[in-house]
Short mmCIF file of C-alpha atoms in Angstrom, two decimals:
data_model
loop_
_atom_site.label_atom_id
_atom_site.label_comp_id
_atom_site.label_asym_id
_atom_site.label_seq_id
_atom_site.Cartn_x
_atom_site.Cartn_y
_atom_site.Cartn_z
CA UNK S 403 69.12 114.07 18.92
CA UNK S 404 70.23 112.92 22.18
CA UNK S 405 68.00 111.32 24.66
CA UNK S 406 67.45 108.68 26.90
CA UNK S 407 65.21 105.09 26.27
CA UNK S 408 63.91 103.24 29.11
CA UNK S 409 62.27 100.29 28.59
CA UNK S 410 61.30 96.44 31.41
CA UNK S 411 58.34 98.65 33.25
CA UNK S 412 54.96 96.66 32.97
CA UNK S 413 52.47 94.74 35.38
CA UNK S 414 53.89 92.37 38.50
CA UNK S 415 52.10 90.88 41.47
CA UNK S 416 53.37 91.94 44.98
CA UNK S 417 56.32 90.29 46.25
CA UNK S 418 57.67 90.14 42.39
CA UNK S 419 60.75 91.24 40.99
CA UNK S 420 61.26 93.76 37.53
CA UNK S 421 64.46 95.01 35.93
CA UNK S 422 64.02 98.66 34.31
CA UNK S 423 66.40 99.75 31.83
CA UNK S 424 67.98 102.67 30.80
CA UNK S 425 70.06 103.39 27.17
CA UNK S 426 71.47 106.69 25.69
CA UNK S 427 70.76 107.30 22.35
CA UNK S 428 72.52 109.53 19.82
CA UNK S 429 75.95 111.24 19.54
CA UNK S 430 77.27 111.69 22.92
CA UNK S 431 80.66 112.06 23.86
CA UNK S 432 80.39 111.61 27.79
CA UNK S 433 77.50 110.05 30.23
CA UNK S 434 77.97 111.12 33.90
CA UNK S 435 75.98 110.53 36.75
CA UNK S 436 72.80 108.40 35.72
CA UNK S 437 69.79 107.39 38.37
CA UNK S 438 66.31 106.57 38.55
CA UNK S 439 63.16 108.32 39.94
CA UNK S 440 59.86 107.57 40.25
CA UNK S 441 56.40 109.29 40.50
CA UNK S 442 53.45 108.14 42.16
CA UNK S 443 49.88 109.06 41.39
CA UNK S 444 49.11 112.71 43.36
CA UNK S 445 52.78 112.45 44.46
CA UNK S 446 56.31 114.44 43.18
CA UNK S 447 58.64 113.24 41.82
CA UNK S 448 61.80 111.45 44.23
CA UNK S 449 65.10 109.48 44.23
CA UNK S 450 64.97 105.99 43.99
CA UNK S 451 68.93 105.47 43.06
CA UNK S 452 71.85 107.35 41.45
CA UNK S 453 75.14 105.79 40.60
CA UNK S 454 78.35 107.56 39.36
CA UNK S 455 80.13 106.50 36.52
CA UNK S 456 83.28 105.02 38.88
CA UNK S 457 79.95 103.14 40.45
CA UNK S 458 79.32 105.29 43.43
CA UNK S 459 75.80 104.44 44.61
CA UNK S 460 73.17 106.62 46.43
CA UNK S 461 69.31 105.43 47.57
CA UNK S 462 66.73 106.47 48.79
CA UNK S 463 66.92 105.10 52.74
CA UNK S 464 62.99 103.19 52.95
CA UNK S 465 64.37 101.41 48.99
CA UNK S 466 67.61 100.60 50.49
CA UNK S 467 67.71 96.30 50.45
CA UNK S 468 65.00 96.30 47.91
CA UNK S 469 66.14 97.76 45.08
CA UNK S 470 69.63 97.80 43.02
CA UNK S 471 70.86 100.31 40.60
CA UNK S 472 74.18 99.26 38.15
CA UNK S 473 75.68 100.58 34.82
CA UNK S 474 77.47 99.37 32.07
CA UNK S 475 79.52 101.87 30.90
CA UNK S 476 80.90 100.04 27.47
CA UNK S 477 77.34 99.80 26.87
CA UNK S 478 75.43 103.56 28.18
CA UNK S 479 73.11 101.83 30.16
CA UNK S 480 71.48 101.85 33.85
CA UNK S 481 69.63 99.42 35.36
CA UNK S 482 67.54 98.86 38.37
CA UNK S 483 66.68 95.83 39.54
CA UNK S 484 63.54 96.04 41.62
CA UNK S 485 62.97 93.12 43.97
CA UNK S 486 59.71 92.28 46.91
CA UNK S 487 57.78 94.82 44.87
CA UNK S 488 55.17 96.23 46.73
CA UNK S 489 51.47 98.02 46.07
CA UNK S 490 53.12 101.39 46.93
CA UNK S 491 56.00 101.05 44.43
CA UNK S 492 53.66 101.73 41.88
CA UNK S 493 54.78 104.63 39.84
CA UNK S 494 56.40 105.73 36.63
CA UNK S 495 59.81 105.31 37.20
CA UNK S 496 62.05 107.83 35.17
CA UNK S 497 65.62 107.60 33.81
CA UNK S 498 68.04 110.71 34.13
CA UNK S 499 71.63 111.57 32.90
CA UNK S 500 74.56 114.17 32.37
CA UNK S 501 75.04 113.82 29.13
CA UNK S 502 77.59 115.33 26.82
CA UNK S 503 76.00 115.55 23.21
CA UNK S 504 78.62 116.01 20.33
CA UNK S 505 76.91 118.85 18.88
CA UNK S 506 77.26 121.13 22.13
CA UNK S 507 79.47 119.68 24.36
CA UNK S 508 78.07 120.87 26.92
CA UNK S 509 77.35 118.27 29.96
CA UNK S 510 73.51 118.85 30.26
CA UNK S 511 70.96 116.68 32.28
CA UNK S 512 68.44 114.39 30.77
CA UNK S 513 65.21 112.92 31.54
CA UNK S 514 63.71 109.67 29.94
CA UNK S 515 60.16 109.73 29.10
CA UNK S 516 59.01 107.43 31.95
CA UNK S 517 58.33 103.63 32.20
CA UNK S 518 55.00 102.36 34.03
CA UNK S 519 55.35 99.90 36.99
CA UNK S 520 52.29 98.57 38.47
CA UNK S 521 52.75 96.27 41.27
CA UNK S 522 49.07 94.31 41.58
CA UNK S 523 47.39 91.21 42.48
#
């Protein structure tokens, strides 16, 4: 019913630039807090960026300059613009939300199913 659909990951050379994106999907009354993570091979999970919905922004400290996370509230969506991509940003980066579906209202969190980014020559 609810969920979240990410979508910009793909292939890019070092030194590139990519733009994830992030949209909620079904009846939902309220989005809170979004953000990105990411996941490297044999690695957990970590930040990369959260943002509030009054725009509050949070990194991680080593992506701080390098990357750039934004919302568009009219529209449900996060972004993260991902800039002098490097070999070790490789990962699957994954959307996540407090959303408020209609059917509960309850303000739950969400994951996205995970985008690819491979950063290559």
């Amino acid at each position: 019913q609810v969920q979240l659909v990410e979508s910009g990951g793909g292939l890019v050379q070092p030194g590139g630039s990519l733009r994830l994106s992030c949209a909620t999907s079904g009846s939902i009354s309220e989005v809170g807090t979004m953000g990105w993570y990411r996941q490297a091979p044999g690695k957990q999970r970590e930040l990369v960026a959260i943002i509030s919905r009054r725009g509050n922004t949070n990194y991680a400290d080593s992506l701080k300059g390098r990357f750039t996370i934004s919302r568009d509230n009219a529209k449900n969506t996060v972004y993260l613009q991902m800039n002098s991509l490097k070999p070790e940003d490789t990962a699957v980066y994954y959307c996540n939300a407090d959303l408020r579906a209609v059917l509960t209202m309850v303000l739950k969190n969400y994951w996205g199913q995970g985008t690819q980014v491979t950063v290559s020559s």
